[in-house]
Amino acid sequence: MKPTVVAIDGPAGSGKSTVSKQLASSLGFVHLNSGALYRGITLLALRSGAALGDEARLTEEARTAEMDFGLDGAFLLNGEDVSEHIRASEVDRAVSTVAALPRVRAAVTEQQRRIAAGKSVVIEGRDVTTVVFPNAQVKVYLDASVEERAARRHADLEAQGEQPSLDEVEREIRERDERDRTRADSPLLVAPDAEVIDTTGMSIDDVVSAIARSARSVVG
Ligand code: DC
C-alpha cells in the first residue's frame, strides 16, 4: 500500500490531538504530533537558559536533536520521554515565540518529513496541510469557538494538577492564536483544498468518523 498522509491543522484546543490519536489508531497509521517537536525545542531552550529568540542556537538544536515517537505515542527527545514535560504551562507560554523563528521551522519541517518517511501517518499541526505536506491525500482544518477551546484546555491543565483560571486560559489561547495566525513564516491558514470541520458541540467520535470516511475513500 502506498503511504497515505492525513494532515490536520487547526488552532489550539480545536480537538486535533484527541481526534488525530484516535483516527491514527482506527486506521492503523502512525500518529505524528508536530506541535510536540516545537514544544521539545522550547523545552530544551528553557532547560538550558537559551534566549527564546536565539535563532542560531535553537536552529542547531532543532537540526541535531533526536526526535521520535514511541509505539505508545510517547514523545522521545534525545532518548528521554518528555511527553509530560512538553505540556507544562511554561512551555505553553513560550512555544509560539520559538515556533515563529523561520530557521527553526525549516529544521522542524525536515524532522517531520524524516519521521513520516515511508509510513502512513496522521499528522497534526498548524502548517502540515500548507507547508509540511501540501500534497497530503487527505487535508482537514479543525476549528471550534474560542470559549470551547479554552474550556477544553482548562480541563486538560486541571487533569495535570495545574489550577489556572478559565479567564487566564482563554486569554492565553487568544494570544497564542494571534501569534500563530500573524507570524510572517507559515502562519496558521486554511488550505484551499482542506475540509473545514467546526468541532464546537461535536463529539470526538463523530469527528473521527467523518475524517476516517474521507481517508478510507482515498486508500480504497
Ligand atoms: O498544537 P500545539 O499546541 O502542541 O502546538 C504548540 C505550538 O507549536 C503552537 O503555538 C503552534 C506551534 N506549531 C506550529 O507552529 N506548527 C506546527 N505544525 C505545529 C505546532
PDB file of N, CA and C in Angstrom, residues 71-157:
ATOM      1  N   LEU A  71       6.148   3.664  20.133  1.00  0.00           N
ATOM      2  CA  LEU A  71       4.970   2.941  19.646  1.00  0.00           C
ATOM      3  C   LEU A  71       3.722   3.314  20.440  1.00  0.00           C
ATOM      4  N   ASP A  72       3.918   3.674  21.718  1.00  0.00           N
ATOM      5  CA  ASP A  72       2.779   4.059  22.562  1.00  0.00           C
ATOM      6  C   ASP A  72       2.436   5.538  22.394  1.00  0.00           C
ATOM      7  N   GLY A  73       3.101   6.227  21.446  1.00  0.00           N
ATOM      8  CA  GLY A  73       2.800   7.637  21.207  1.00  0.00           C
ATOM      9  C   GLY A  73       3.643   8.578  22.054  1.00  0.00           C
ATOM     10  N   ALA A  74       4.517   8.016  22.921  1.00  0.00           N
ATOM     11  CA  ALA A  74       5.360   8.887  23.762  1.00  0.00           C
ATOM     12  C   ALA A  74       6.284   9.712  22.866  1.00  0.00           C
ATOM     13  N   PHE A  75       6.569  10.954  23.274  1.00  0.00           N
ATOM     14  CA  PHE A  75       7.492  11.785  22.504  1.00  0.00           C
ATOM     15  C   PHE A  75       8.882  11.672  23.115  1.00  0.00           C
ATOM     16  N   LEU A  76       9.831  11.229  22.287  1.00  0.00           N
ATOM     17  CA  LEU A  76      11.191  10.987  22.763  1.00  0.00           C
ATOM     18  C   LEU A  76      12.121  12.065  22.232  1.00  0.00           C
ATOM     19  N   LEU A  77      12.802  12.719  23.168  1.00  0.00           N
ATOM     20  CA  LEU A  77      13.711  13.806  22.808  1.00  0.00           C
ATOM     21  C   LEU A  77      15.093  13.430  23.325  1.00  0.00           C
ATOM     22  N   ASN A  78      16.026  13.265  22.399  1.00  0.00           N
ATOM     23  CA  ASN A  78      17.368  12.794  22.768  1.00  0.00           C
ATOM     24  C   ASN A  78      17.276  11.586  23.702  1.00  0.00           C
ATOM     25  N   GLY A  79      16.358  10.691  23.371  1.00  0.00           N
ATOM     26  CA  GLY A  79      16.241   9.432  24.104  1.00  0.00           C
ATOM     27  C   GLY A  79      15.405   9.506  25.380  1.00  0.00           C
ATOM     28  N   GLU A  80      14.990  10.732  25.781  1.00  0.00           N
ATOM     29  CA  GLU A  80      14.216  10.868  27.036  1.00  0.00           C
ATOM     30  C   GLU A  80      12.724  11.012  26.708  1.00  0.00           C
ATOM     31  N   ASP A  81      11.887  10.333  27.451  1.00  0.00           N
ATOM     32  CA  ASP A  81      10.437  10.502  27.265  1.00  0.00           C
ATOM     33  C   ASP A  81      10.014  11.811  27.938  1.00  0.00           C
ATOM     34  N   VAL A  82       9.735  12.837  27.125  1.00  0.00           N
ATOM     35  CA  VAL A  82       9.380  14.158  27.679  1.00  0.00           C
ATOM     36  C   VAL A  82       7.904  14.483  27.432  1.00  0.00           C
ATOM     37  N   SER A  83       7.103  13.449  27.185  1.00  0.00           N
ATOM     38  CA  SER A  83       5.692  13.666  26.831  1.00  0.00           C
ATOM     39  C   SER A  83       4.974  14.576  27.825  1.00  0.00           C
ATOM     40  N   GLU A  84       5.276  14.426  29.110  1.00  0.00           N
ATOM     41  CA  GLU A  84       4.579  15.268  30.089  1.00  0.00           C
ATOM     42  C   GLU A  84       5.234  16.637  30.209  1.00  0.00           C
ATOM     43  N   HIS A  85       6.548  16.659  30.183  1.00  0.00           N
ATOM     44  CA  HIS A  85       7.256  17.949  30.342  1.00  0.00           C
ATOM     45  C   HIS A  85       6.859  18.960  29.271  1.00  0.00           C
ATOM     46  N   ILE A  86       6.620  18.473  28.049  1.00  0.00           N
ATOM     47  CA  ILE A  86       6.314  19.433  26.972  1.00  0.00           C
ATOM     48  C   ILE A  86       4.904  20.005  27.082  1.00  0.00           C
ATOM     49  N   ARG A  87       4.095  19.491  28.006  1.00  0.00           N
ATOM     50  CA  ARG A  87       2.714  20.006  28.180  1.00  0.00           C
ATOM     51  C   ARG A  87       2.625  21.003  29.333  1.00  0.00           C
ATOM     52  N   ALA A  88       3.743  21.309  29.990  1.00  0.00           N
ATOM     53  CA  ALA A  88       3.707  22.228  31.137  1.00  0.00           C
ATOM     54  C   ALA A  88       3.319  23.636  30.678  1.00  0.00           C
ATOM     55  N   SER A  89       2.754  24.435  31.589  1.00  0.00           N
ATOM     56  CA  SER A  89       2.281  25.745  31.140  1.00  0.00           C
ATOM     57  C   SER A  89       3.417  26.700  30.768  1.00  0.00           C
ATOM     58  N   GLU A  90       4.640  26.505  31.325  1.00  0.00           N
ATOM     59  CA  GLU A  90       5.760  27.380  30.880  1.00  0.00           C
ATOM     60  C   GLU A  90       6.040  27.130  29.398  1.00  0.00           C
ATOM     61  N   VAL A  91       5.906  25.870  28.995  1.00  0.00           N
ATOM     62  CA  VAL A  91       6.151  25.561  27.581  1.00  0.00           C
ATOM     63  C   VAL A  91       5.014  26.160  26.731  1.00  0.00           C
ATOM     64  N   ASP A  92       3.765  26.034  27.201  1.00  0.00           N
ATOM     65  CA  ASP A  92       2.621  26.657  26.504  1.00  0.00           C
ATOM     66  C   ASP A  92       2.900  28.127  26.205  1.00  0.00           C
ATOM     67  N   ARG A  93       3.422  28.827  27.231  1.00  0.00           N
ATOM     68  CA  ARG A  93       3.592  30.277  27.089  1.00  0.00           C
ATOM     69  C   ARG A  93       4.732  30.628  26.141  1.00  0.00           C
ATOM     70  N   ALA A  94       5.747  29.770  26.068  1.00  0.00           N
ATOM     71  CA  ALA A  94       6.949  30.124  25.307  1.00  0.00           C
ATOM     72  C   ALA A  94       6.939  29.587  23.873  1.00  0.00           C
ATOM     73  N   VAL A  95       6.156  28.544  23.615  1.00  0.00           N
ATOM     74  CA  VAL A  95       6.346  27.799  22.368  1.00  0.00           C
ATOM     75  C   VAL A  95       6.058  28.607  21.101  1.00  0.00           C
ATOM     76  N   SER A  96       5.073  29.513  21.129  1.00  0.00           N
ATOM     77  CA  SER A  96       4.788  30.187  19.855  1.00  0.00           C
ATOM     78  C   SER A  96       5.878  31.184  19.486  1.00  0.00           C
ATOM     79  N   THR A  97       6.663  31.633  20.478  1.00  0.00           N
ATOM     80  CA  THR A  97       7.804  32.507  20.168  1.00  0.00           C
ATOM     81  C   THR A  97       8.858  31.696  19.405  1.00  0.00           C
ATOM     82  N   VAL A  98       9.109  30.483  19.896  1.00  0.00           N
ATOM     83  CA  VAL A  98      10.102  29.619  19.242  1.00  0.00           C
ATOM     84  C   VAL A  98       9.595  29.188  17.859  1.00  0.00           C
ATOM     85  N   ALA A  99       8.280  28.890  17.778  1.00  0.00           N
ATOM     86  CA  ALA A  99       7.712  28.401  16.507  1.00  0.00           C
ATOM     87  C   ALA A  99       7.627  29.502  15.449  1.00  0.00           C
ATOM     88  N   ALA A 100       7.908  30.753  15.841  1.00  0.00           N
ATOM     89  CA  ALA A 100       7.877  31.842  14.856  1.00  0.00           C
ATOM     90  C   ALA A 100       9.229  32.017  14.165  1.00  0.00           C
ATOM     91  N   LEU A 101      10.268  31.293  14.617  1.00  0.00           N
ATOM     92  CA  LEU A 101      11.608  31.500  14.053  1.00  0.00           C
ATOM     93  C   LEU A 101      11.749  30.697  12.746  1.00  0.00           C
ATOM     94  N   PRO A 102      11.935  31.374  11.608  1.00  0.00           N
ATOM     95  CA  PRO A 102      11.907  30.680  10.310  1.00  0.00           C
ATOM     96  C   PRO A 102      12.893  29.523  10.185  1.00  0.00           C
ATOM     97  N   ARG A 103      14.118  29.695  10.703  1.00  0.00           N
ATOM     98  CA  ARG A 103      15.101  28.612  10.504  1.00  0.00           C
ATOM     99  C   ARG A 103      14.802  27.423  11.411  1.00  0.00           C
ATOM    100  N   VAL A 104      14.221  27.718  12.573  1.00  0.00           N
ATOM    101  CA  VAL A 104      13.780  26.614  13.446  1.00  0.00           C
ATOM    102  C   VAL A 104      12.655  25.854  12.724  1.00  0.00           C
ATOM    103  N   ARG A 105      11.738  26.595  12.094  1.00  0.00           N
ATOM    104  CA  ARG A 105      10.629  25.941  11.377  1.00  0.00           C
ATOM    105  C   ARG A 105      11.159  25.044  10.251  1.00  0.00           C
ATOM    106  N   ALA A 106      12.143  25.556   9.514  1.00  0.00           N
ATOM    107  CA  ALA A 106      12.678  24.757   8.403  1.00  0.00           C
ATOM    108  C   ALA A 106      13.270  23.449   8.936  1.00  0.00           C
ATOM    109  N   ALA A 107      13.994  23.540  10.050  1.00  0.00           N
ATOM    110  CA  ALA A 107      14.621  22.333  10.613  1.00  0.00           C
ATOM    111  C   ALA A 107      13.549  21.379  11.156  1.00  0.00           C
ATOM    112  N   VAL A 108      12.525  21.919  11.791  1.00  0.00           N
ATOM    113  CA  VAL A 108      11.466  21.055  12.342  1.00  0.00           C
ATOM    114  C   VAL A 108      10.654  20.422  11.206  1.00  0.00           C
ATOM    115  N   THR A 109      10.469  21.166  10.121  1.00  0.00           N
ATOM    116  CA  THR A 109       9.764  20.607   8.954  1.00  0.00           C
ATOM    117  C   THR A 109      10.527  19.389   8.417  1.00  0.00           C
ATOM    118  N   GLU A 110      11.853  19.538   8.317  1.00  0.00           N
ATOM    119  CA  GLU A 110      12.676  18.403   7.850  1.00  0.00           C
ATOM    120  C   GLU A 110      12.542  17.211   8.797  1.00  0.00           C
ATOM    121  N   GLN A 111      12.553  17.482  10.087  1.00  0.00           N
ATOM    122  CA  GLN A 111      12.419  16.385  11.073  1.00  0.00           C
ATOM    123  C   GLN A 111      11.074  15.678  10.886  1.00  0.00           C
ATOM    124  N   GLN A 112      10.019  16.447  10.632  1.00  0.00           N
ATOM    125  CA  GLN A 112       8.686  15.825  10.455  1.00  0.00           C
ATOM    126  C   GLN A 112       8.677  14.920   9.222  1.00  0.00           C
ATOM    127  N   ARG A 113       9.280  15.412   8.133  1.00  0.00           N
ATOM    128  CA  ARG A 113       9.294  14.603   6.895  1.00  0.00           C
ATOM    129  C   ARG A 113      10.123  13.340   7.107  1.00  0.00           C
ATOM    130  N   ARG A 114      11.208  13.468   7.868  1.00  0.00           N
ATOM    131  CA  ARG A 114      12.050  12.296   8.139  1.00  0.00           C
ATOM    132  C   ARG A 114      11.273  11.266   8.972  1.00  0.00           C
ATOM    133  N   ILE A 115      10.588  11.739  10.010  1.00  0.00           N
ATOM    134  CA  ILE A 115       9.854  10.802  10.878  1.00  0.00           C
ATOM    135  C   ILE A 115       8.751  10.097  10.073  1.00  0.00           C
ATOM    136  N   ALA A 116       8.127  10.833   9.145  1.00  0.00           N
ATOM    137  CA  ALA A 116       6.979  10.272   8.402  1.00  0.00           C
ATOM    138  C   ALA A 116       7.399   9.421   7.210  1.00  0.00           C
ATOM    139  N   ALA A 117       8.655   9.529   6.781  1.00  0.00           N
ATOM    140  CA  ALA A 117       9.073   8.922   5.508  1.00  0.00           C
ATOM    141  C   ALA A 117       8.685   7.449   5.398  1.00  0.00           C
ATOM    142  N   GLY A 118       8.007   7.118   4.326  1.00  0.00           N
ATOM    143  CA  GLY A 118       7.690   5.721   4.024  1.00  0.00           C
ATOM    144  C   GLY A 118       6.545   5.147   4.852  1.00  0.00           C
ATOM    145  N   LYS A 119       5.920   5.966   5.711  1.00  0.00           N
ATOM    146  CA  LYS A 119       4.850   5.438   6.565  1.00  0.00           C
ATOM    147  C   LYS A 119       3.516   6.079   6.190  1.00  0.00           C
ATOM    148  N   SER A 120       2.434   5.414   6.584  1.00  0.00           N
ATOM    149  CA  SER A 120       1.131   6.062   6.524  1.00  0.00           C
ATOM    150  C   SER A 120       0.940   6.767   7.852  1.00  0.00           C
ATOM    151  N   VAL A 121       0.638   8.079   7.789  1.00  0.00           N
ATOM    152  CA  VAL A 121       0.598   8.860   9.025  1.00  0.00           C
ATOM    153  C   VAL A 121      -0.645   9.741   9.108  1.00  0.00           C
ATOM    154  N   VAL A 122      -1.022  10.010  10.345  1.00  0.00           N
ATOM    155  CA  VAL A 122      -1.939  11.114  10.629  1.00  0.00           C
ATOM    156  C   VAL A 122      -1.066  12.156  11.294  1.00  0.00           C
ATOM    157  N   ILE A 123      -0.878  13.299  10.623  1.00  0.00           N
ATOM    158  CA  ILE A 123      -0.013  14.337  11.183  1.00  0.00           C
ATOM    159  C   ILE A 123      -0.849  15.568  11.480  1.00  0.00           C
ATOM    160  N   GLU A 124      -0.604  16.166  12.638  1.00  0.00           N
ATOM    161  CA  GLU A 124      -1.399  17.328  13.049  1.00  0.00           C
ATOM    162  C   GLU A 124      -0.493  18.495  13.388  1.00  0.00           C
ATOM    163  N   GLY A 125      -0.992  19.711  13.159  1.00  0.00           N
ATOM    164  CA  GLY A 125      -0.190  20.881  13.498  1.00  0.00           C
ATOM    165  C   GLY A 125      -0.852  22.172  13.086  1.00  0.00           C
ATOM    166  N   ARG A 126      -0.012  23.134  12.645  1.00  0.00           N
ATOM    167  CA  ARG A 126      -0.533  24.430  12.197  1.00  0.00           C
ATOM    168  C   ARG A 126      -0.253  24.658  10.721  1.00  0.00           C
ATOM    169  N   ASP A 127       0.734  23.943  10.184  1.00  0.00           N
ATOM    170  CA  ASP A 127       1.118  24.182   8.784  1.00  0.00           C
ATOM    171  C   ASP A 127       1.326  22.866   8.053  1.00  0.00           C
ATOM    172  N   VAL A 128       0.758  21.788   8.569  1.00  0.00           N
ATOM    173  CA  VAL A 128       1.050  20.488   7.943  1.00  0.00           C
ATOM    174  C   VAL A 128       0.276  20.310   6.641  1.00  0.00           C
ATOM    175  N   THR A 129      -0.880  21.000   6.498  1.00  0.00           N
ATOM    176  CA  THR A 129      -1.619  20.904   5.222  1.00  0.00           C
ATOM    177  C   THR A 129      -1.085  21.900   4.195  1.00  0.00           C
ATOM    178  N   THR A 130      -0.372  22.936   4.672  1.00  0.00           N
ATOM    179  CA  THR A 130       0.048  24.002   3.752  1.00  0.00           C
ATOM    180  C   THR A 130       1.532  23.935   3.398  1.00  0.00           C
ATOM    181  N   VAL A 131       2.378  23.558   4.368  1.00  0.00           N
ATOM    182  CA  VAL A 131       3.825  23.633   4.146  1.00  0.00           C
ATOM    183  C   VAL A 131       4.498  22.258   4.231  1.00  0.00           C
ATOM    184  N   VAL A 132       4.193  21.512   5.287  1.00  0.00           N
ATOM    185  CA  VAL A 132       4.950  20.273   5.516  1.00  0.00           C
ATOM    186  C   VAL A 132       4.532  19.199   4.508  1.00  0.00           C
ATOM    187  N   PHE A 133       3.218  18.999   4.359  1.00  0.00           N
ATOM    188  CA  PHE A 133       2.705  18.016   3.396  1.00  0.00           C
ATOM    189  C   PHE A 133       1.611  18.633   2.522  1.00  0.00           C
ATOM    190  N   PRO A 134       1.993  19.587   1.646  1.00  0.00           N
ATOM    191  CA  PRO A 134       0.954  20.218   0.804  1.00  0.00           C
ATOM    192  C   PRO A 134       0.291  19.212  -0.139  1.00  0.00           C
ATOM    193  N   ASN A 135       0.939  18.065  -0.371  1.00  0.00           N
ATOM    194  CA  ASN A 135       0.342  17.056  -1.252  1.00  0.00           C
ATOM    195  C   ASN A 135      -0.314  15.903  -0.493  1.00  0.00           C
ATOM    196  N   ALA A 136      -0.614  16.117   0.785  1.00  0.00           N
ATOM    197  CA  ALA A 136      -1.272  15.055   1.576  1.00  0.00           C
ATOM    198  C   ALA A 136      -2.559  14.633   0.871  1.00  0.00           C
ATOM    199  N   GLN A 137      -2.859  13.323   0.935  1.00  0.00           N
ATOM    200  CA  GLN A 137      -4.072  12.824   0.254  1.00  0.00           C
ATOM    201  C   GLN A 137      -5.344  13.301   0.942  1.00  0.00           C
ATOM    202  N   VAL A 138      -5.284  13.498   2.267  1.00  0.00           N
ATOM    203  CA  VAL A 138      -6.464  13.996   2.996  1.00  0.00           C
ATOM    204  C   VAL A 138      -6.022  15.216   3.803  1.00  0.00           C
ATOM    205  N   LYS A 139      -6.766  16.317   3.656  1.00  0.00           N
ATOM    206  CA  LYS A 139      -6.417  17.534   4.399  1.00  0.00           C
ATOM    207  C   LYS A 139      -7.644  18.042   5.131  1.00  0.00           C
ATOM    208  N   VAL A 140      -7.462  18.325   6.411  1.00  0.00           N
ATOM    209  CA  VAL A 140      -8.590  18.759   7.232  1.00  0.00           C
ATOM    210  C   VAL A 140      -8.163  19.968   8.053  1.00  0.00           C
ATOM    211  N   TYR A 141      -9.081  20.918   8.228  1.00  0.00           N
ATOM    212  CA  TYR A 141      -8.855  22.039   9.143  1.00  0.00           C
ATOM    213  C   TYR A 141      -9.921  21.949  10.223  1.00  0.00           C
ATOM    214  N   LEU A 142      -9.480  21.715  11.467  1.00  0.00           N
ATOM    215  CA  LEU A 142     -10.433  21.620  12.580  1.00  0.00           C
ATOM    216  C   LEU A 142     -10.502  22.960  13.298  1.00  0.00           C
ATOM    217  N   ASP A 143     -11.706  23.366  13.666  1.00  0.00           N
ATOM    218  CA  ASP A 143     -11.867  24.625  14.391  1.00  0.00           C
ATOM    219  C   ASP A 143     -12.876  24.428  15.517  1.00  0.00           C
ATOM    220  N   ALA A 144     -12.997  25.403  16.389  1.00  0.00           N
ATOM    221  CA  ALA A 144     -14.028  25.406  17.440  1.00  0.00           C
ATOM    222  C   ALA A 144     -14.029  26.814  18.017  1.00  0.00           C
ATOM    223  N   SER A 145     -15.094  27.181  18.700  1.00  0.00           N
ATOM    224  CA  SER A 145     -15.164  28.535  19.266  1.00  0.00           C
ATOM    225  C   SER A 145     -14.048  28.692  20.302  1.00  0.00           C
ATOM    226  N   VAL A 146     -13.626  29.946  20.518  1.00  0.00           N
ATOM    227  CA  VAL A 146     -12.532  30.176  21.461  1.00  0.00           C
ATOM    228  C   VAL A 146     -12.960  29.773  22.879  1.00  0.00           C
ATOM    229  N   GLU A 147     -14.235  29.977  23.212  1.00  0.00           N
ATOM    230  CA  GLU A 147     -14.719  29.623  24.565  1.00  0.00           C
ATOM    231  C   GLU A 147     -14.607  28.114  24.772  1.00  0.00           C
ATOM    232  N   GLU A 148     -15.014  27.348  23.762  1.00  0.00           N
ATOM    233  CA  GLU A 148     -14.954  25.891  23.917  1.00  0.00           C
ATOM    234  C   GLU A 148     -13.500  25.413  23.955  1.00  0.00           C
ATOM    235  N   ARG A 149     -12.661  26.024  23.163  1.00  0.00           N
ATOM    236  CA  ARG A 149     -11.255  25.605  23.150  1.00  0.00           C
ATOM    237  C   ARG A 149     -10.602  25.898  24.509  1.00  0.00           C
ATOM    238  N   ALA A 150     -10.952  27.066  25.103  1.00  0.00           N
ATOM    239  CA  ALA A 150     -10.392  27.410  26.415  1.00  0.00           C
ATOM    240  C   ALA A 150     -10.895  26.427  27.478  1.00  0.00           C
ATOM    241  N   ALA A 151     -12.157  26.057  27.399  1.00  0.00           N
ATOM    242  CA  ALA A 151     -12.705  25.122  28.396  1.00  0.00           C
ATOM    243  C   ALA A 151     -12.002  23.767  28.296  1.00  0.00           C
ATOM    244  N   ARG A 152     -11.739  23.312  27.072  1.00  0.00           N
ATOM    245  CA  ARG A 152     -11.038  22.016  26.888  1.00  0.00           C
ATOM    246  C   ARG A 152      -9.626  22.086  27.461  1.00  0.00           C
ATOM    247  N   ARG A 153      -8.929  23.174  27.132  1.00  0.00           N
ATOM    248  CA  ARG A 153      -7.538  23.322  27.601  1.00  0.00           C
ATOM    249  C   ARG A 153      -7.499  23.430  29.129  1.00  0.00           C
ATOM    250  N   HIS A 154      -8.466  24.131  29.689  1.00  0.00           N
ATOM    251  CA  HIS A 154      -8.552  24.298  31.140  1.00  0.00           C
ATOM    252  C   HIS A 154      -8.720  22.928  31.806  1.00  0.00           C
ATOM    253  N   ALA A 155      -9.586  22.099  31.235  1.00  0.00           N
ATOM    254  CA  ALA A 155      -9.811  20.751  31.793  1.00  0.00           C
ATOM    255  C   ALA A 155      -8.523  19.923  31.704  1.00  0.00           C
ATOM    256  N   ASP A 156      -7.800  20.045  30.589  1.00  0.00           N
ATOM    257  CA  ASP A 156      -6.525  19.301  30.444  1.00  0.00           C
ATOM    258  C   ASP A 156      -5.537  19.731  31.530  1.00  0.00           C
ATOM    259  N   LEU A 157      -5.432  21.051  31.744  1.00  0.00           N
ATOM    260  CA  LEU A 157      -4.457  21.550  32.725  1.00  0.00           C
ATOM    261  C   LEU A 157      -4.846  21.101  34.131  1.00  0.00           C
TER     262      LEU A 157
END
